[in-house]
Amino acid sequence: MTEQPQNLPVHIGFIMDGNGRWATEQGLPRSAGHKKGAEVVRTVLEHAKKRGIKVVTLFAFSAENWKRPKSEVDTLIKLFRQYMDEDIRELQKQKVRVTFIGDREKFPADMSARMTEIERETAAYTDFHVVLALSYGARDDLIAAIKKIASDILDRKYLISGIDETKVRDALSTHDLPYPDLIIRTSGEQRISNFLLWEMAYAELYFTPIYWPDFNEHDLDDAIDAYSRRNRRFGKL
Ligand code: FPP
C-alpha cells in the first residue's frame, strides 16, 4: 500500500475551508455552502479513487467547531447524518473502507453507533480508504496517546526509554493509516488548524485560494501534479 507510481501521494488530507465565504459571496445562507461542500466531497472522493490515491482524510468538523452557533452545528450534523445514510452506503457498495477519527461520543448516540457499524462493515476493504475527521483535534489525539503510553508504562509493558516514534504512532487514532503525503487546504488560509499535527511532519502542504464548494477534479489534479514535481527529502540531501 506504500508503493505509488509516478510519484503519486498515497494519502491526501483535506482541510475543506471556505464554505461560509462561498455562500455569503453568492448571497446565500452559510448552510448552502456546507450543502454544496458535501457535493464536492462526493466528486473529490470519486476522482481521488480514480487517480489511484489510497487514503483520503477529510477534516469535516473540528473539536472547536462545536463553538459555532447552534443552528450551524445542527445543519452540519444533519448533513453528516444524511451523508452516512446515503453517500456512505454508496461507498460501501463500491467496497470503500470508511473509518472515523475524533470524539464520536459528542454526536447523538445513534450516529456514533452508526460510525462504529460502518467501520465494522467496511473493515475488509483495502483498495481505497476514506477517513472522516469529526469532532477531531490533533492535540486531543496526542493527549489521548500520551495518556495511553503513560498507562502502558505504569502497567510495566515497557520502560520510559522504550518510548519511540512507533509507540507514539501506535497510540494515535491514525495508527492504521500511512502518514499523509499531501495536505490540501482550500480558501486561501495558510494554516493547519490542529489537523494531523504529528502525522504531517513531512507532508507536502498545498494551499489554494479556491473555496471548497468550487474545488473540482481539475483542482485536485493540479494539487497532485504540484506534489509530483516536488522533491521530498525527509531531512536528507
Ligand atoms: C469550513 O468552512 C468547513 C466546515 C467547518 C465544514 C466542512 C463540511 C463540509 C465540507 C460539508 C459536509 C462534509 C461531509 C463529509 C458530508 P467554513 O464554514 O469555515 O467556511 P468559512 O471559513 O468561509 O466561514
mmCIF file of C-alpha atoms and ligand atoms in Angstrom:
data_model
loop_
_atom_site.group_PDB
_atom_site.id
_atom_site.type_symbol
_atom_site.label_atom_id
_atom_site.label_comp_id
_atom_site.label_asym_id
_atom_site.label_seq_id
_atom_site.Cartn_x
_atom_site.Cartn_y
_atom_site.Cartn_z
ATOM 1 C CA MET A 1 0.000 0.000 0.000
ATOM 2 C CA THR A 2 3.000 2.362 0.183
ATOM 3 C CA GLU A 3 4.446 1.991 -3.357
ATOM 4 C CA GLN A 4 2.839 4.542 -5.660
ATOM 5 C CA PRO A 5 3.621 5.041 -9.345
ATOM 6 C CA GLN A 6 4.553 8.436 -10.846
ATOM 7 C CA ASN A 7 5.317 9.996 -7.501
ATOM 8 C CA LEU A 8 1.662 9.939 -6.536
ATOM 9 C CA PRO A 9 0.666 10.637 -2.954
ATOM 10 C CA VAL A 10 -0.639 7.582 -1.102
ATOM 11 C CA HIS A 11 -2.559 9.580 1.489
ATOM 12 C CA ILE A 12 -4.093 13.035 0.975
ATOM 13 C CA GLY A 13 -5.576 15.091 3.812
ATOM 14 C CA PHE A 14 -8.089 17.830 3.016
ATOM 15 C CA ILE A 15 -8.823 20.878 5.121
ATOM 16 C CA MET A 16 -12.094 21.798 3.444
ATOM 17 C CA ASP A 17 -12.416 25.513 4.078
ATOM 18 C CA GLY A 18 -14.423 28.382 2.636
ATOM 19 C CA ASN A 19 -17.981 27.035 2.624
ATOM 20 C CA GLY A 20 -19.272 30.036 4.563
ATOM 21 C CA ARG A 21 -17.483 32.668 2.483
ATOM 22 C CA TRP A 22 -18.583 30.972 -0.740
ATOM 23 C CA ALA A 23 -22.211 31.139 0.374
ATOM 24 C CA THR A 24 -22.005 34.724 1.634
ATOM 25 C CA GLU A 25 -20.457 35.887 -1.633
ATOM 26 C CA GLN A 26 -23.351 34.277 -3.510
ATOM 27 C CA GLY A 27 -25.880 35.961 -1.216
ATOM 28 C CA LEU A 28 -26.840 32.562 0.230
ATOM 29 C CA PRO A 29 -27.079 31.304 3.822
ATOM 30 C CA ARG A 30 -23.952 29.570 5.156
ATOM 31 C CA SER A 31 -25.870 26.284 5.176
ATOM 32 C CA ALA A 32 -25.954 26.425 1.355
ATOM 33 C CA GLY A 33 -22.147 26.470 1.357
ATOM 34 C CA HIS A 34 -21.981 23.360 3.525
ATOM 35 C CA LYS A 35 -24.543 21.616 1.336
ATOM 36 C CA LYS A 36 -22.539 22.384 -1.796
ATOM 37 C CA GLY A 37 -19.417 21.353 0.146
ATOM 38 C CA ALA A 38 -20.910 17.915 0.729
ATOM 39 C CA GLU A 39 -21.495 17.529 -3.031
ATOM 40 C CA VAL A 40 -17.859 18.428 -3.651
ATOM 41 C CA VAL A 41 -16.801 15.696 -1.205
ATOM 42 C CA ARG A 42 -18.570 13.232 -3.496
ATOM 43 C CA THR A 43 -16.753 14.490 -6.622
ATOM 44 C CA VAL A 44 -13.357 14.688 -4.950
ATOM 45 C CA LEU A 45 -13.521 11.180 -3.493
ATOM 46 C CA GLU A 46 -14.574 9.722 -6.800
ATOM 47 C CA HIS A 47 -11.721 11.451 -8.582
ATOM 48 C CA ALA A 48 -9.128 10.616 -5.926
ATOM 49 C CA LYS A 49 -10.095 6.963 -6.217
ATOM 50 C CA LYS A 50 -9.849 7.148 -9.988
ATOM 51 C CA ARG A 51 -6.388 8.712 -9.722
ATOM 52 C CA GLY A 52 -5.164 5.818 -7.595
ATOM 53 C CA ILE A 53 -4.945 7.624 -4.270
ATOM 54 C CA LYS A 54 -5.241 5.044 -1.482
ATOM 55 C CA VAL A 55 -6.293 7.080 1.543
ATOM 56 C CA VAL A 56 -8.185 10.364 1.865
ATOM 57 C CA THR A 57 -8.735 12.054 5.224
ATOM 58 C CA LEU A 58 -11.374 14.782 5.302
ATOM 59 C CA PHE A 59 -11.358 17.348 8.102
ATOM 60 C CA ALA A 60 -15.140 17.726 8.218
ATOM 61 C CA PHE A 61 -15.685 19.018 11.762
ATOM 62 C CA SER A 62 -13.071 20.151 14.253
ATOM 63 C CA ALA A 63 -13.228 19.787 18.024
ATOM 64 C CA GLU A 64 -13.532 23.591 18.061
ATOM 65 C CA ASN A 65 -16.432 23.703 15.576
ATOM 66 C CA TRP A 66 -18.887 22.913 18.404
ATOM 67 C CA LYS A 67 -18.471 26.564 19.395
ATOM 68 C CA ARG A 68 -20.254 27.747 16.231
ATOM 69 C CA PRO A 69 -23.871 28.941 16.543
ATOM 70 C CA LYS A 70 -26.246 26.065 17.333
ATOM 71 C CA SER A 71 -28.124 26.496 14.066
ATOM 72 C CA GLU A 72 -24.913 25.958 12.055
ATOM 73 C CA VAL A 73 -23.844 22.964 14.170
ATOM 74 C CA ASP A 74 -27.321 21.479 13.649
ATOM 75 C CA THR A 75 -27.046 21.995 9.880
ATOM 76 C CA LEU A 76 -23.686 20.231 9.805
ATOM 77 C CA ILE A 77 -24.892 17.328 11.952
ATOM 78 C CA LYS A 78 -27.881 16.922 9.656
ATOM 79 C CA LEU A 79 -25.536 16.863 6.648
ATOM 80 C CA PHE A 80 -23.254 14.269 8.228
ATOM 81 C CA ARG A 81 -26.260 12.144 9.108
ATOM 82 C CA GLN A 82 -27.511 12.354 5.534
ATOM 83 C CA TYR A 83 -24.003 11.621 4.278
ATOM 84 C CA MET A 84 -23.867 8.471 6.382
ATOM 85 C CA ASP A 85 -27.316 7.355 5.220
ATOM 86 C CA GLU A 86 -26.789 7.967 1.528
ATOM 87 C CA ASP A 87 -23.207 8.548 0.381
ATOM 88 C CA ILE A 88 -21.531 6.094 2.707
ATOM 89 C CA ARG A 89 -23.968 3.406 1.647
ATOM 90 C CA GLU A 90 -22.868 4.062 -1.919
ATOM 91 C CA LEU A 91 -19.183 3.965 -0.894
ATOM 92 C CA GLN A 92 -19.831 0.623 0.802
ATOM 93 C CA LYS A 93 -21.267 -0.732 -2.432
ATOM 94 C CA GLN A 94 -18.031 0.319 -4.142
ATOM 95 C CA LYS A 95 -16.023 -1.545 -1.472
ATOM 96 C CA VAL A 96 -14.517 1.592 0.047
ATOM 97 C CA ARG A 97 -13.245 1.341 3.605
ATOM 98 C CA VAL A 98 -14.655 4.134 5.776
ATOM 99 C CA THR A 99 -13.389 4.997 9.263
ATOM 100 C CA PHE A 100 -13.753 7.933 11.639
ATOM 101 C CA ILE A 101 -11.321 9.821 13.846
ATOM 102 C CA GLY A 102 -12.330 12.305 16.537
ATOM 103 C CA ASP A 103 -14.609 12.203 19.544
ATOM 104 C CA ARG A 104 -17.643 10.362 18.166
ATOM 105 C CA GLU A 105 -19.281 10.298 21.614
ATOM 106 C CA LYS A 106 -20.035 14.012 21.206
ATOM 107 C CA PHE A 107 -22.543 13.155 18.466
ATOM 108 C CA PRO A 108 -26.036 11.733 19.112
ATOM 109 C CA ALA A 109 -25.818 8.084 20.198
ATOM 110 C CA ASP A 110 -27.393 6.693 17.012
ATOM 111 C CA MET A 111 -24.786 8.500 14.912
ATOM 112 C CA SER A 112 -21.797 7.292 16.907
ATOM 113 C CA ALA A 113 -23.206 3.766 16.825
ATOM 114 C CA ARG A 114 -23.616 4.033 13.061
ATOM 115 C CA MET A 115 -19.981 5.176 12.717
ATOM 116 C CA THR A 116 -18.785 2.077 14.541
ATOM 117 C CA GLU A 117 -21.078 -0.091 12.422
ATOM 118 C CA ILE A 118 -19.769 1.441 9.171
ATOM 119 C CA GLU A 119 -16.198 0.775 10.301
ATOM 120 C CA ARG A 120 -17.030 -2.842 11.037
ATOM 121 C CA GLU A 121 -18.888 -3.359 7.766
ATOM 122 C CA THR A 122 -16.107 -1.896 5.615
ATOM 123 C CA ALA A 123 -13.086 -3.167 7.571
ATOM 124 C CA ALA A 124 -12.069 -5.738 4.966
ATOM 125 C CA TYR A 125 -11.861 -3.338 2.003
ATOM 126 C CA THR A 126 -8.321 -2.408 1.030
ATOM 127 C CA ASP A 127 -8.327 -0.514 -2.294
ATOM 128 C CA PHE A 128 -9.484 2.883 -1.100
ATOM 129 C CA HIS A 129 -9.876 4.218 2.431
ATOM 130 C CA VAL A 130 -11.857 7.326 3.414
ATOM 131 C CA VAL A 131 -11.280 8.741 6.878
ATOM 132 C CA LEU A 132 -13.755 11.279 8.223
ATOM 133 C CA ALA A 133 -12.359 13.531 10.927
ATOM 134 C CA LEU A 134 -15.392 14.526 13.005
ATOM 135 C CA SER A 135 -15.058 16.418 16.274
ATOM 136 C CA TYR A 136 -11.350 15.878 15.692
ATOM 137 C CA GLY A 137 -8.447 17.833 17.121
ATOM 138 C CA ALA A 138 -4.839 16.696 16.781
ATOM 139 C CA ARG A 139 -3.898 17.963 20.239
ATOM 140 C CA ASP A 140 -6.741 15.950 21.805
ATOM 141 C CA ASP A 141 -5.492 12.908 19.931
ATOM 142 C CA LEU A 142 -1.935 13.498 21.163
ATOM 143 C CA ILE A 143 -3.167 13.932 24.746
ATOM 144 C CA ALA A 144 -5.040 10.615 24.496
ATOM 145 C CA ALA A 145 -1.874 8.989 23.102
ATOM 146 C CA ILE A 146 0.264 10.367 25.949
ATOM 147 C CA LYS A 147 -2.239 9.003 28.487
ATOM 148 C CA LYS A 148 -2.176 5.597 26.830
ATOM 149 C CA ILE A 149 1.629 5.495 26.822
ATOM 150 C CA ALA A 150 1.757 6.599 30.482
ATOM 151 C CA SER A 151 -0.712 3.882 31.400
ATOM 152 C CA ASP A 152 1.299 1.252 29.460
ATOM 153 C CA ILE A 153 4.387 2.304 31.407
ATOM 154 C CA LEU A 154 2.537 2.082 34.729
ATOM 155 C CA ASP A 155 1.422 -1.400 33.644
ATOM 156 C CA ARG A 156 5.144 -2.167 33.049
ATOM 157 C CA LYS A 157 4.562 -3.026 29.389
ATOM 158 C CA TYR A 158 7.775 -1.105 28.551
ATOM 159 C CA LEU A 159 10.179 1.393 30.099
ATOM 160 C CA ILE A 160 10.218 5.184 29.571
ATOM 161 C CA SER A 161 13.352 4.634 27.475
ATOM 162 C CA GLY A 162 11.223 2.412 25.221
ATOM 163 C CA ILE A 163 9.087 5.335 24.026
ATOM 164 C CA ASP A 164 9.920 5.930 20.374
ATOM 165 C CA GLU A 165 8.185 7.127 17.222
ATOM 166 C CA THR A 166 6.439 3.793 16.727
ATOM 167 C CA LYS A 167 4.991 3.833 20.245
ATOM 168 C CA VAL A 168 3.569 7.330 19.713
ATOM 169 C CA ARG A 169 2.272 6.484 16.261
ATOM 170 C CA ASP A 170 0.609 3.314 17.548
ATOM 171 C CA ALA A 171 -1.141 5.246 20.310
ATOM 172 C CA LEU A 172 -2.734 7.748 17.909
ATOM 173 C CA SER A 173 -6.185 7.251 16.388
ATOM 174 C CA THR A 174 -4.495 7.245 12.966
ATOM 175 C CA HIS A 175 -2.268 4.261 13.840
ATOM 176 C CA ASP A 176 -3.575 2.157 10.957
ATOM 177 C CA LEU A 177 -3.020 4.830 8.290
ATOM 178 C CA PRO A 178 0.105 5.732 6.372
ATOM 179 C CA TYR A 179 1.283 9.249 7.255
ATOM 180 C CA PRO A 180 -0.261 11.847 4.905
ATOM 181 C CA ASP A 181 1.932 12.769 1.931
ATOM 182 C CA LEU A 182 -0.048 15.796 0.856
ATOM 183 C CA ILE A 183 -2.266 18.199 2.780
ATOM 184 C CA ILE A 184 -4.574 20.406 0.728
ATOM 185 C CA ARG A 185 -6.249 23.439 2.279
ATOM 186 C CA THR A 186 -8.761 25.427 0.298
ATOM 187 C CA SER A 187 -9.949 29.048 0.661
ATOM 188 C CA GLY A 188 -6.607 30.842 0.852
ATOM 189 C CA GLU A 189 -5.992 30.370 4.582
ATOM 190 C CA GLN A 190 -2.456 29.140 5.168
ATOM 191 C CA ARG A 191 -2.608 27.303 8.461
ATOM 192 C CA ILE A 192 -3.002 23.781 9.805
ATOM 193 C CA SER A 193 -5.737 24.391 12.406
ATOM 194 C CA ASN A 194 -4.993 21.405 14.664
ATOM 195 C CA PHE A 195 -5.219 18.774 11.903
ATOM 196 C CA LEU A 196 -2.952 15.658 11.959
ATOM 197 C CA LEU A 197 -0.110 17.545 13.679
ATOM 198 C CA TRP A 198 2.158 14.555 14.393
ATOM 199 C CA GLU A 199 1.287 12.742 11.193
ATOM 200 C CA MET A 200 2.007 15.600 8.773
ATOM 201 C CA ALA A 201 5.612 16.169 9.908
ATOM 202 C CA TYR A 202 6.929 15.506 6.384
ATOM 203 C CA ALA A 203 3.768 16.104 4.353
ATOM 204 C CA GLU A 204 3.825 18.498 1.430
ATOM 205 C CA LEU A 205 1.455 21.404 2.027
ATOM 206 C CA TYR A 206 -0.691 22.781 -0.781
ATOM 207 C CA PHE A 207 -2.755 25.914 -0.296
ATOM 208 C CA THR A 208 -5.220 27.082 -2.911
ATOM 209 C CA PRO A 209 -7.374 30.229 -2.855
ATOM 210 C CA ILE A 210 -10.335 28.274 -4.249
ATOM 211 C CA TYR A 211 -13.239 27.919 -1.823
ATOM 212 C CA TRP A 212 -14.128 24.298 -1.050
ATOM 213 C CA PRO A 213 -17.553 24.467 -2.801
ATOM 214 C CA ASP A 214 -15.734 25.488 -6.013
ATOM 215 C CA PHE A 215 -12.983 22.870 -5.760
ATOM 216 C CA ASN A 216 -13.222 20.297 -8.561
ATOM 217 C CA GLU A 217 -11.453 17.377 -10.242
ATOM 218 C CA HIS A 218 -9.079 19.662 -12.137
ATOM 219 C CA ASP A 219 -8.061 21.431 -8.953
ATOM 220 C CA LEU A 220 -7.282 18.061 -7.412
ATOM 221 C CA ASP A 221 -5.216 17.160 -10.471
ATOM 222 C CA ASP A 222 -3.323 20.460 -10.106
ATOM 223 C CA ALA A 223 -2.534 19.681 -6.473
ATOM 224 C CA ILE A 224 -1.392 16.144 -7.307
ATOM 225 C CA ASP A 225 0.751 17.479 -10.179
ATOM 226 C CA ALA A 226 2.355 20.045 -7.867
ATOM 227 C CA TYR A 227 3.080 17.251 -5.385
ATOM 228 C CA SER A 228 4.615 15.061 -8.107
ATOM 229 C CA ARG A 229 7.016 17.850 -9.060
ATOM 230 C CA ARG A 230 8.249 18.363 -5.512
ATOM 231 C CA ASN A 231 11.408 16.732 -4.268
ATOM 232 C CA ARG A 232 10.758 15.209 -0.868
ATOM 233 C CA ARG A 233 13.971 14.724 1.045
ATOM 234 C CA PHE A 234 12.741 13.833 4.552
ATOM 235 C CA GLY A 235 15.645 15.821 6.002
ATOM 236 C CA LYS A 236 18.233 14.073 3.827
ATOM 237 C CA LEU A 237 20.268 15.602 0.989
HETATM 238 C C1 FPP B 1 -15.184 25.037 6.628
HETATM 239 O O1 FPP B 1 -15.826 26.093 6.008
HETATM 240 C C2 FPP B 1 -15.973 23.845 6.575
HETATM 241 C C3 FPP B 1 -16.537 23.208 7.636
HETATM 242 C C4 FPP B 1 -16.414 23.632 9.036
HETATM 243 C C5 FPP B 1 -17.353 22.015 7.452
HETATM 244 C C6 FPP B 1 -16.890 21.065 6.390
HETATM 245 C C7 FPP B 1 -18.077 20.390 5.884
HETATM 246 C C8 FPP B 1 -18.310 20.082 4.595
HETATM 247 C C9 FPP B 1 -17.359 20.286 3.518
HETATM 248 C C10 FPP B 1 -19.628 19.559 4.182
HETATM 249 C C11 FPP B 1 -20.024 18.259 4.701
HETATM 250 C C12 FPP B 1 -18.971 17.220 4.674
HETATM 251 C C13 FPP B 1 -19.257 15.915 4.640
HETATM 252 C C14 FPP B 1 -18.195 14.903 4.776
HETATM 253 C C15 FPP B 1 -20.630 15.448 4.446
HETATM 254 P P1 FPP B 1 -16.205 27.336 6.885
HETATM 255 O O2 FPP B 1 -17.613 27.186 7.310
HETATM 256 O O3 FPP B 1 -15.229 27.504 7.983
HETATM 257 O O4 FPP B 1 -16.063 28.479 5.825
HETATM 258 P P2 FPP B 1 -15.625 29.978 6.097
HETATM 259 O O5 FPP B 1 -14.225 29.929 6.664
HETATM 260 O O6 FPP B 1 -15.668 30.586 4.744
HETATM 261 O O7 FPP B 1 -16.624 30.555 7.040
#
